[in-house]
Amino acid sequence: MLNLTPLSNDNPAQTMRDTMLELGKHDAIALPDGMDLTKPFLITVPDKRKVEDLTHKYLSAAQHLKPTQRKGTARLKDLESLIAWANRFKGDSSVLFANPVMENPSLTCIADYHDEGPADPTNPLGDPSARHGHHRGVYDFPLSEDWKAWMAVSDTPLEKDDMGEFIETQAKNIMDPTPAIIAGVQDDKNDDWENRLIETACKIEGRYGQLTQLLQMSKQFLVNETSDLKLTTNRDTGEAEMKFINEHKGLNGQPLNLPNLIIIAIPVFLNGPLYRMPVRFRYRKSGGQVKFILSIYNPEKAFEASFDESLDLAVAHTDLPLFKGTPEA
């Protein structure tokens, strides 16, 4: 209890000043020694001597001129920029994460990822290996327009006119088979990609066609379907077997012998190298309608090869460990 009654020999103004100083005095309860963000910043204030937590204000003031940590996500437009960003900010704990999803592949560098080794939850100051993981650079691989166009029609039945329009638009992607591919024999003298395409044709009993054949079919393709009755008899048992044989013929009455493979050369990613891939060509006749189907053969293989080539380049130029998948949120 403060005694506010002035003594006879005291100056009233002096007494009031001393009283206000005592009422307004604050005491430090816990003050960190320098920039120690692990300790609270506590003082007492005159409002009935309640304790006020000024930690948030202390942290805000500490970051006023300079942030206490790096954070944010940079969106890079090419692989070279992602590599340069990683080399600028990488440390001992930095890593790369590759998301190998064909629809939206990406590569992420986390500059402040957790340190290597087991966690230490018993440390009173927290796990010394833990990091925020808030400082990131991301490169979203842009798929090429040609890749997206062919993937969009792959395995999709097309009308004759739609097929012809697509072939004319993407004619720049279609390459005629080389003499080695037409011969259909793998040889050490052939290029690796020629032997690979020959091997694919052998697996699926394919025959490679040319662009001019596709364009001609898209304009003049007509199919006549004939059904013949075939009767066979087993002379030993006397059993008879009857079969209907359906055959597709052209306008000249001859059986159709169409190529069922074409070769395309397209980049997987924008401005990337060309990959030669076989495309299966089929048609289905139902009543008076004919549907064409173009199916890229094993596109995952071309995607993985192109994606892994970029990842190898990133690892070689950053010297950072690579994980395939997505990092912790």
C-alpha atoms as a printed R data frame, in Angstrom:
    type eleno elety resid chain resno       x       y        z
1   ATOM     1    CA   MET     A     1   0.000   0.000    0.000
2   ATOM     2    CA   LEU     A     2   1.402   3.355   -1.024
3   ATOM     3    CA   ASN     A     3   1.250   6.284    1.403
4   ATOM     4    CA   LEU     A     4   0.020   9.281   -0.656
5   ATOM     5    CA   THR     A     5  -0.094  11.706    2.354
6   ATOM     6    CA   PRO     A     6   2.862  14.071    2.024
7   ATOM     7    CA   LEU     A     7   5.015  14.751    5.075
8   ATOM     8    CA   SER     A     8   5.158  18.312    6.400
9   ATOM     9    CA   ASN     A     9   8.735  18.779    5.253
10  ATOM    10    CA   ASP     A    10   8.176  17.196    1.825
11  ATOM    11    CA   ASN     A    11   7.579  19.041   -1.408
12  ATOM    12    CA   PRO     A    12   4.121  17.919   -2.723
13  ATOM    13    CA   ALA     A    13   5.398  17.969   -6.316
14  ATOM    14    CA   GLN     A    14   8.359  15.782   -5.392
15  ATOM    15    CA   THR     A    15   6.071  13.372   -3.547
16  ATOM    16    CA   MET     A    16   3.742  13.123   -6.564
17  ATOM    17    CA   ARG     A    17   6.653  12.511   -8.920
18  ATOM    18    CA   ASP     A    18   8.052   9.709   -6.749
19  ATOM    19    CA   THR     A    19   4.594   8.184   -6.423
20  ATOM    20    CA   MET     A    20   4.035   8.153  -10.217
21  ATOM    21    CA   LEU     A    21   7.456   6.667  -10.800
22  ATOM    22    CA   GLU     A    22   6.620   3.868   -8.425
23  ATOM    23    CA   LEU     A    23   3.205   3.288  -10.012
24  ATOM    24    CA   GLY     A    24   4.618   3.294  -13.550
25  ATOM    25    CA   LYS     A    25   7.623   1.194  -12.827
26  ATOM    26    CA   HIS     A    26   7.933  -2.102  -14.781
27  ATOM    27    CA   ASP     A    27  10.163  -4.992  -13.901
28  ATOM    28    CA   ALA     A    28  11.759  -7.465  -16.285
29  ATOM    29    CA   ILE     A    29  10.728 -11.045  -15.571
30  ATOM    30    CA   ALA     A    30  12.591 -12.793  -18.397
31  ATOM    31    CA   LEU     A    31  14.754 -11.022  -20.920
32  ATOM    32    CA   PRO     A    32  16.654 -13.007  -23.566
33  ATOM    33    CA   ASP     A    33  20.365 -12.479  -23.758
34  ATOM    34    CA   GLY     A    34  20.765 -11.011  -27.234
35  ATOM    35    CA   MET     A    35  18.934 -12.576  -30.173
36  ATOM    36    CA   ASP     A    36  17.763 -15.757  -28.459
37  ATOM    37    CA   LEU     A    37  14.393 -16.693  -29.957
38  ATOM    38    CA   THR     A    38  14.063 -19.768  -27.753
39  ATOM    39    CA   LYS     A    39  13.246 -17.649  -24.660
40  ATOM    40    CA   PRO     A    40  10.159 -15.518  -23.976
41  ATOM    41    CA   PHE     A    41  10.357 -11.730  -23.595
42  ATOM    42    CA   LEU     A    42   8.315 -11.000  -20.439
43  ATOM    43    CA   ILE     A    43   7.855  -7.861  -18.354
44  ATOM    44    CA   THR     A    44   5.349  -6.634  -15.730
45  ATOM    45    CA   VAL     A    45   3.209  -3.593  -16.478
46  ATOM    46    CA   PRO     A    46   1.392  -1.215  -14.067
47  ATOM    47    CA   ASP     A    47  -2.128  -2.574  -14.801
48  ATOM    48    CA   LYS     A    48  -2.460  -4.360  -11.472
49  ATOM    49    CA   ARG     A    49   1.000  -5.741  -12.135
50  ATOM    50    CA   LYS     A    50  -0.267  -8.214  -14.768
51  ATOM    51    CA   VAL     A    51   2.251 -10.109  -16.871
52  ATOM    52    CA   GLU     A    52   2.376  -9.082  -20.553
53  ATOM    53    CA   ASP     A    53   3.850 -11.384  -23.247
54  ATOM    54    CA   LEU     A    54   5.763  -9.222  -25.732
55  ATOM    55    CA   THR     A    55   7.332 -12.143  -27.622
56  ATOM    56    CA   HIS     A    56   5.372 -11.507  -30.855
57  ATOM    57    CA   LYS     A    57   6.317  -7.824  -30.790
58  ATOM    58    CA   TYR     A    58   9.906  -8.750  -30.092
59  ATOM    59    CA   LEU     A    59   9.959 -11.117  -33.073
60  ATOM    60    CA   SER     A    60   8.268  -8.540  -35.287
61  ATOM    61    CA   ALA     A    61  10.835  -5.914  -34.317
62  ATOM    62    CA   ALA     A    62  13.666  -8.377  -34.866
63  ATOM    63    CA   GLN     A    63  12.511  -8.943  -38.486
64  ATOM    64    CA   HIS     A    64  11.811  -5.293  -39.242
65  ATOM    65    CA   LEU     A    65  15.138  -4.665  -40.924
66  ATOM    66    CA   LYS     A    66  16.209  -8.260  -41.629
67  ATOM    67    CA   PRO     A    67  14.192 -11.524  -41.743
68  ATOM    68    CA   THR     A    68  15.209 -14.232  -39.306
69  ATOM    69    CA   GLN     A    69  14.737 -17.013  -41.881
70  ATOM    70    CA   ARG     A    70  14.390 -17.555  -45.628
71  ATOM    71    CA   LYS     A    71  11.001 -18.607  -46.910
72  ATOM    72    CA   GLY     A    72   8.917 -18.512  -50.069
73  ATOM    73    CA   THR     A    73   8.612 -20.482  -53.313
74  ATOM    74    CA   ALA     A    74  10.300 -19.404  -56.535
75  ATOM    75    CA   ARG     A    75   8.644 -20.531  -59.806
76  ATOM    76    CA   LEU     A    76  11.321 -21.112  -62.432
77  ATOM    77    CA   LYS     A    77  10.647 -21.150  -66.180
78  ATOM    78    CA   ASP     A    78  13.364 -23.536  -67.341
79  ATOM    79    CA   LEU     A    79  15.619 -26.246  -65.981
80  ATOM    80    CA   GLU     A    80  18.748 -24.078  -66.189
81  ATOM    81    CA   SER     A    81  17.136 -21.491  -63.892
82  ATOM    82    CA   LEU     A    82  16.188 -24.177  -61.369
83  ATOM    83    CA   ILE     A    83  19.785 -25.411  -61.363
84  ATOM    84    CA   ALA     A    84  21.127 -21.856  -60.911
85  ATOM    85    CA   TRP     A    85  18.629 -21.196  -58.088
86  ATOM    86    CA   ALA     A    86  19.634 -24.415  -56.308
87  ATOM    87    CA   ASN     A    87  23.349 -23.614  -56.551
88  ATOM    88    CA   ARG     A    88  22.752 -20.109  -55.198
89  ATOM    89    CA   PHE     A    89  20.883 -21.168  -52.061
90  ATOM    90    CA   LYS     A    90  21.848 -24.798  -51.409
91  ATOM    91    CA   GLY     A    91  23.364 -25.944  -48.134
92  ATOM    92    CA   ASP     A    92  24.357 -29.207  -46.502
93  ATOM    93    CA   SER     A    93  20.711 -30.240  -46.060
94  ATOM    94    CA   SER     A    94  19.343 -29.177  -49.486
95  ATOM    95    CA   VAL     A    95  17.614 -31.809  -51.661
96  ATOM    96    CA   LEU     A    96  15.735 -32.262  -54.953
97  ATOM    97    CA   PHE     A    97  12.258 -33.788  -55.260
98  ATOM    98    CA   ALA     A    98  11.047 -35.001  -58.691
99  ATOM    99    CA   ASN     A    99   7.351 -35.613  -59.304
100 ATOM   100    CA   PRO     A   100   7.193 -38.072  -62.259
101 ATOM   101    CA   VAL     A   101   3.509 -37.668  -63.116
102 ATOM   102    CA   MET     A   102   2.990 -37.575  -66.895
103 ATOM   103    CA   GLU     A   103   0.229 -34.963  -66.734
104 ATOM   104    CA   ASN     A   104   2.154 -32.418  -64.631
105 ATOM   105    CA   PRO     A   105   5.788 -33.374  -63.938
106 ATOM   106    CA   SER     A   106   7.856 -31.070  -61.737
107 ATOM   107    CA   LEU     A   107  11.232 -30.691  -60.027
108 ATOM   108    CA   THR     A   108  11.517 -28.988  -56.623
109 ATOM   109    CA   CYS     A   109  14.611 -27.870  -54.749
110 ATOM   110    CA   ILE     A   110  14.156 -27.438  -50.980
111 ATOM   111    CA   ALA     A   111  17.060 -25.320  -49.802
112 ATOM   112    CA   ASP     A   112  16.328 -25.719  -46.071
113 ATOM   113    CA   TYR     A   113  15.331 -29.389  -45.901
114 ATOM   114    CA   HIS     A   114  15.820 -31.468  -42.733
115 ATOM   115    CA   ASP     A   115  19.356 -32.557  -41.953
116 ATOM   116    CA   GLU     A   116  20.323 -36.158  -42.567
117 ATOM   117    CA   GLY     A   117  20.052 -38.576  -39.657
118 ATOM   118    CA   PRO     A   118  17.475 -39.639  -37.050
119 ATOM   119    CA   ALA     A   119  15.320 -37.134  -35.198
120 ATOM   120    CA   ASP     A   120  16.163 -36.159  -31.615
121 ATOM   121    CA   PRO     A   121  12.849 -35.477  -29.836
122 ATOM   122    CA   THR     A   122  14.474 -35.488  -26.383
123 ATOM   123    CA   ASN     A   123  16.519 -32.316  -26.944
124 ATOM   124    CA   PRO     A   124  15.029 -29.517  -24.745
125 ATOM   125    CA   LEU     A   125  15.801 -26.954  -27.441
126 ATOM   126    CA   GLY     A   126  14.090 -29.039  -30.128
127 ATOM   127    CA   ASP     A   127  15.377 -31.439  -32.761
128 ATOM   128    CA   PRO     A   128  18.665 -29.916  -34.015
129 ATOM   129    CA   SER     A   129  18.236 -31.600  -37.426
130 ATOM   130    CA   ALA     A   130  14.767 -30.136  -38.090
131 ATOM   131    CA   ARG     A   131  14.314 -27.361  -40.668
132 ATOM   132    CA   HIS     A   132  11.252 -25.451  -41.783
133 ATOM   133    CA   GLY     A   133  11.470 -26.430  -45.486
134 ATOM   134    CA   HIS     A   134   9.928 -23.077  -46.393
135 ATOM   135    CA   HIS     A   135  12.532 -21.992  -48.967
136 ATOM   136    CA   ARG     A   136  11.806 -23.726  -52.271
137 ATOM   137    CA   GLY     A   137  12.389 -23.452  -56.003
138 ATOM   138    CA   VAL     A   138   9.977 -25.244  -58.362
139 ATOM   139    CA   TYR     A   139  10.212 -26.018  -62.075
140 ATOM   140    CA   ASP     A   140   7.027 -27.319  -63.721
141 ATOM   141    CA   PHE     A   141   8.103 -29.185  -66.852
142 ATOM   142    CA   PRO     A   142   6.065 -27.805  -69.787
143 ATOM   143    CA   LEU     A   143   4.823 -30.575  -72.071
144 ATOM   144    CA   SER     A   144   5.258 -29.835  -75.770
145 ATOM   145    CA   GLU     A   145   2.189 -28.997  -77.850
146 ATOM   146    CA   ASP     A   146   2.884 -31.960  -80.155
147 ATOM   147    CA   TRP     A   147   3.041 -34.343  -77.193
148 ATOM   148    CA   LYS     A   148  -0.250 -33.023  -75.835
149 ATOM   149    CA   ALA     A   149  -1.906 -33.264  -79.265
150 ATOM   150    CA   TRP     A   150  -0.943 -36.917  -79.831
151 ATOM   151    CA   MET     A   151  -1.748 -37.937  -76.260
152 ATOM   152    CA   ALA     A   152  -5.178 -36.331  -76.603
153 ATOM   153    CA   VAL     A   153  -6.161 -38.529  -79.595
154 ATOM   154    CA   SER     A   154  -4.363 -41.695  -78.491
155 ATOM   155    CA   ASP     A   155  -6.857 -44.590  -78.165
156 ATOM   156    CA   THR     A   156  -9.734 -42.295  -79.149
157 ATOM   157    CA   PRO     A   157 -11.934 -43.462  -82.090
158 ATOM   158    CA   LEU     A   158 -11.982 -40.823  -84.844
159 ATOM   159    CA   GLU     A   159 -14.247 -40.260  -87.830
160 ATOM   160    CA   LYS     A   160 -12.548 -40.382  -91.222
161 ATOM   161    CA   ASP     A   161 -12.639 -36.615  -91.671
162 ATOM   162    CA   ASP     A   162 -11.410 -35.976  -88.117
163 ATOM   163    CA   MET     A   163  -8.572 -38.437  -88.606
164 ATOM   164    CA   GLY     A   164  -7.607 -36.804  -91.901
165 ATOM   165    CA   GLU     A   165  -7.643 -33.328  -90.395
166 ATOM   166    CA   PHE     A   166  -5.485 -34.450  -87.483
167 ATOM   167    CA   ILE     A   167  -2.965 -36.192  -89.762
168 ATOM   168    CA   GLU     A   168  -2.697 -33.102  -91.968
169 ATOM   169    CA   THR     A   169  -2.187 -30.852  -88.932
170 ATOM   170    CA   GLN     A   170   0.456 -33.112  -87.370
171 ATOM   171    CA   ALA     A   171   2.080 -34.218  -90.637
172 ATOM   172    CA   LYS     A   172   5.321 -32.564  -89.514
173 ATOM   173    CA   ASN     A   173   5.589 -35.187  -86.747
174 ATOM   174    CA   ILE     A   174   5.246 -38.233  -89.004
175 ATOM   175    CA   MET     A   175   8.367 -39.733  -90.526
176 ATOM   176    CA   ASP     A   176   8.547 -42.387  -93.224
177 ATOM   177    CA   PRO     A   177  10.267 -45.663  -92.305
178 ATOM   178    CA   THR     A   178  13.867 -46.038  -93.364
179 ATOM   179    CA   PRO     A   179  14.933 -48.914  -95.665
180 ATOM   180    CA   ALA     A   180  16.273 -50.765  -92.621
181 ATOM   181    CA   ILE     A   181  12.895 -50.509  -90.869
182 ATOM   182    CA   ILE     A   182  11.035 -51.617  -93.994
183 ATOM   183    CA   ALA     A   183  13.359 -54.644  -94.248
184 ATOM   184    CA   GLY     A   184  12.380 -55.491  -90.666
185 ATOM   185    CA   VAL     A   185  15.673 -57.082  -89.682
186 ATOM   186    CA   GLN     A   186  17.687 -55.927  -86.683
187 ATOM   187    CA   ASP     A   187  21.335 -55.349  -87.499
188 ATOM   188    CA   ASP     A   188  24.363 -53.811  -85.822
189 ATOM   189    CA   LYS     A   189  24.650 -51.493  -88.825
190 ATOM   190    CA   ASN     A   190  21.284 -49.955  -87.995
191 ATOM   191    CA   ASP     A   191  20.868 -47.046  -85.625
192 ATOM   192    CA   ASP     A   192  19.675 -47.961  -82.131
193 ATOM   193    CA   TRP     A   193  16.305 -46.297  -82.690
194 ATOM   194    CA   GLU     A   194  15.829 -48.274  -85.935
195 ATOM   195    CA   ASN     A   195  16.440 -51.576  -84.158
196 ATOM   196    CA   ARG     A   196  14.098 -50.507  -81.375
197 ATOM   197    CA   LEU     A   197  11.282 -49.761  -83.842
198 ATOM   198    CA   ILE     A   198  11.938 -53.019  -85.708
199 ATOM   199    CA   GLU     A   199  11.740 -54.933  -82.420
200 ATOM   200    CA   THR     A   200   8.408 -53.285  -81.602
201 ATOM   201    CA   ALA     A   201   6.983 -54.196  -85.007
202 ATOM   202    CA   CYS     A   202   8.021 -57.810  -84.522
203 ATOM   203    CA   LYS     A   203   6.341 -57.994  -81.123
204 ATOM   204    CA   ILE     A   204   2.964 -56.797  -82.360
205 ATOM   205    CA   GLU     A   205   3.185 -58.113  -85.961
206 ATOM   206    CA   GLY     A   206   3.254 -54.572  -87.265
207 ATOM   207    CA   ARG     A   207   3.929 -53.053  -90.668
208 ATOM   208    CA   TYR     A   208   5.070 -49.460  -90.904
209 ATOM   209    CA   GLY     A   209   3.303 -47.168  -93.323
210 ATOM   210    CA   GLN     A   210   4.061 -43.797  -94.851
211 ATOM   211    CA   LEU     A   211   2.458 -40.408  -94.455
212 ATOM   212    CA   THR     A   212   1.097 -40.446  -98.023
213 ATOM   213    CA   GLN     A   213  -0.757 -43.689  -97.300
214 ATOM   214    CA   LEU     A   214  -2.472 -42.163  -94.269
215 ATOM   215    CA   LEU     A   215  -3.455 -39.031  -96.169
216 ATOM   216    CA   GLN     A   216  -4.856 -41.097  -99.036
217 ATOM   217    CA   MET     A   217  -6.848 -43.296  -96.671
218 ATOM   218    CA   SER     A   218  -8.292 -40.291  -94.874
219 ATOM   219    CA   LYS     A   219  -9.683 -39.024  -98.191
220 ATOM   220    CA   GLN     A   220 -10.699 -42.195 -100.074
221 ATOM   221    CA   PHE     A   221 -10.998 -44.973  -97.502
222 ATOM   222    CA   LEU     A   222 -14.012 -47.224  -98.110
223 ATOM   223    CA   VAL     A   223 -14.541 -50.743  -96.768
224 ATOM   224    CA   ASN     A   224 -16.711 -53.488  -98.205
225 ATOM   225    CA   GLU     A   225 -17.478 -56.336  -95.847
226 ATOM   226    CA   THR     A   226 -18.220 -59.826  -97.191
227 ATOM   227    CA   SER     A   227 -19.270 -62.906  -95.261
228 ATOM   228    CA   ASP     A   228 -18.571 -66.426  -96.552
229 ATOM   229    CA   LEU     A   229 -19.818 -69.705  -95.157
230 ATOM   230    CA   LYS     A   230 -17.083 -72.307  -94.707
231 ATOM   231    CA   LEU     A   231 -17.921 -75.961  -93.972
232 ATOM   232    CA   THR     A   232 -15.229 -78.430  -92.874
233 ATOM   233    CA   THR     A   233 -15.660 -82.142  -92.182
234 ATOM   234    CA   ASN     A   234 -13.471 -84.463  -90.117
235 ATOM   235    CA   ARG     A   235 -13.170 -87.631  -92.250
236 ATOM   236    CA   ASP     A   236 -12.258 -89.793  -89.272
237 ATOM   237    CA   THR     A   237 -15.200 -88.890  -87.067
238 ATOM   238    CA   GLY     A   238 -17.635 -87.497  -89.577
239 ATOM   239    CA   GLU     A   239 -18.056 -84.333  -87.486
240 ATOM   240    CA   ALA     A   240 -18.793 -81.184  -89.453
241 ATOM   241    CA   GLU     A   241 -17.820 -77.641  -88.432
242 ATOM   242    CA   MET     A   242 -19.438 -74.569  -89.962
243 ATOM   243    CA   LYS     A   243 -17.854 -71.069  -89.777
244 ATOM   244    CA   PHE     A   244 -18.733 -67.622  -91.053
245 ATOM   245    CA   ILE     A   245 -15.650 -65.786  -92.332
246 ATOM   246    CA   ASN     A   246 -15.830 -61.981  -92.468
247 ATOM   247    CA   GLU     A   247 -13.401 -60.227  -94.752
248 ATOM   248    CA   HIS     A   248 -12.811 -56.530  -95.413
249 ATOM   249    CA   LYS     A   249 -12.132 -55.620  -99.029
250 ATOM   250    CA   GLY     A   250 -11.384 -52.430 -100.902
251 ATOM   251    CA   LEU     A   251 -13.258 -51.018 -103.879
252 ATOM   252    CA   ASN     A   252 -11.249 -53.232 -106.215
253 ATOM   253    CA   GLY     A   253 -12.488 -56.330 -104.425
254 ATOM   254    CA   GLN     A   254  -9.060 -57.243 -103.060
255 ATOM   255    CA   PRO     A   255  -8.520 -57.920  -99.325
256 ATOM   256    CA   LEU     A   256  -7.291 -54.880  -97.452
257 ATOM   257    CA   ASN     A   257  -3.630 -55.026  -96.477
258 ATOM   258    CA   LEU     A   258  -3.076 -51.814  -94.572
259 ATOM   259    CA   PRO     A   259  -0.070 -50.681  -92.514
260 ATOM   260    CA   ASN     A   260  -0.834 -50.845  -88.823
261 ATOM   261    CA   LEU     A   261   2.091 -48.752  -87.566
262 ATOM   262    CA   ILE     A   262   3.413 -45.272  -88.230
263 ATOM   263    CA   ILE     A   263   6.445 -43.482  -86.793
264 ATOM   264    CA   ILE     A   264   6.260 -40.103  -85.110
265 ATOM   265    CA   ALA     A   265   9.138 -37.955  -83.853
266 ATOM   266    CA   ILE     A   266   8.043 -35.475  -81.192
267 ATOM   267    CA   PRO     A   267   9.535 -33.818  -78.100
268 ATOM   268    CA   VAL     A   268   8.081 -34.764  -74.741
269 ATOM   269    CA   PHE     A   269   8.873 -31.369  -73.210
270 ATOM   270    CA   LEU     A   270   8.874 -27.911  -74.740
271 ATOM   271    CA   ASN     A   271  12.105 -27.304  -76.704
272 ATOM   272    CA   GLY     A   272  13.270 -30.795  -75.764
273 ATOM   273    CA   PRO     A   273  14.887 -33.470  -77.977
274 ATOM   274    CA   LEU     A   274  12.770 -35.503  -80.404
275 ATOM   275    CA   TYR     A   275  11.743 -39.040  -79.465
276 ATOM   276    CA   ARG     A   276  10.810 -41.516  -82.185
277 ATOM   277    CA   MET     A   277   7.787 -43.583  -81.201
278 ATOM   278    CA   PRO     A   278   5.610 -46.130  -82.996
279 ATOM   279    CA   VAL     A   279   1.899 -45.380  -83.237
280 ATOM   280    CA   ARG     A   280  -0.537 -48.211  -83.842
281 ATOM   281    CA   PHE     A   281  -3.058 -47.544  -86.600
282 ATOM   282    CA   ARG     A   282  -6.337 -49.457  -86.517
283 ATOM   283    CA   TYR     A   283  -9.843 -49.154  -87.863
284 ATOM   284    CA   ARG     A   284 -13.171 -50.568  -86.740
285 ATOM   285    CA   LYS     A   285 -16.148 -51.059  -89.027
286 ATOM   286    CA   SER     A   286 -19.592 -51.098  -87.488
287 ATOM   287    CA   GLY     A   287 -22.426 -51.114  -89.967
288 ATOM   288    CA   GLY     A   288 -21.803 -48.354  -92.452
289 ATOM   289    CA   GLN     A   289 -19.358 -46.423  -90.230
290 ATOM   290    CA   VAL     A   290 -15.597 -46.726  -89.975
291 ATOM   291    CA   LYS     A   291 -13.708 -45.445  -86.932
292 ATOM   292    CA   PHE     A   292  -9.943 -44.907  -86.900
293 ATOM   293    CA   ILE     A   293  -7.835 -45.366  -83.772
294 ATOM   294    CA   LEU     A   294  -4.302 -44.011  -83.301
295 ATOM   295    CA   SER     A   295  -2.550 -45.406  -80.221
296 ATOM   296    CA   ILE     A   296   0.932 -44.344  -79.121
297 ATOM   297    CA   TYR     A   297   2.822 -47.510  -78.263
298 ATOM   298    CA   ASN     A   298   4.254 -47.352  -74.733
299 ATOM   299    CA   PRO     A   299   4.442 -43.535  -74.341
300 ATOM   300    CA   GLU     A   300   5.524 -43.981  -70.718
301 ATOM   301    CA   LYS     A   301   8.917 -45.182  -71.906
302 ATOM   302    CA   ALA     A   302   9.573 -42.004  -73.908
303 ATOM   303    CA   PHE     A   303   8.350 -39.836  -71.025
304 ATOM   304    CA   GLU     A   304  10.561 -41.587  -68.468
305 ATOM   305    CA   ALA     A   305  13.604 -41.359  -70.746
306 ATOM   306    CA   SER     A   306  13.130 -37.629  -71.322
307 ATOM   307    CA   PHE     A   307  12.314 -36.913  -67.661
308 ATOM   308    CA   ASP     A   308  15.242 -38.953  -66.330
309 ATOM   309    CA   GLU     A   309  17.595 -37.195  -68.757
310 ATOM   310    CA   SER     A   310  16.608 -33.837  -67.242
311 ATOM   311    CA   LEU     A   311  16.943 -35.190  -63.698
312 ATOM   312    CA   ASP     A   312  20.421 -36.537  -64.422
313 ATOM   313    CA   LEU     A   313  21.384 -33.079  -65.681
314 ATOM   314    CA   ALA     A   314  20.020 -31.396  -62.523
315 ATOM   315    CA   VAL     A   315  21.830 -33.798  -60.183
316 ATOM   316    CA   ALA     A   316  25.095 -33.490  -62.102
317 ATOM   317    CA   HIS     A   317  25.065 -29.665  -61.960
318 ATOM   318    CA   THR     A   318  23.835 -29.254  -58.351
319 ATOM   319    CA   ASP     A   319  25.379 -32.298  -56.647
320 ATOM   320    CA   LEU     A   320  22.223 -32.661  -54.538
321 ATOM   321    CA   PRO     A   321  20.448 -35.890  -53.516
322 ATOM   322    CA   LEU     A   322  17.296 -36.655  -55.539
323 ATOM   323    CA   PHE     A   323  14.048 -38.189  -54.352
324 ATOM   324    CA   LYS     A   324  11.191 -39.169  -56.682
325 ATOM   325    CA   GLY     A   325   7.867 -38.169  -55.178
326 ATOM   326    CA   THR     A   326   6.437 -35.186  -53.337
327 ATOM   327    CA   PRO     A   327   7.948 -33.570  -50.209
328 ATOM   328    CA   GLU     A   328   6.198 -33.092  -46.889
329 ATOM   329    CA   ALA     A   329   3.582 -30.352  -46.987
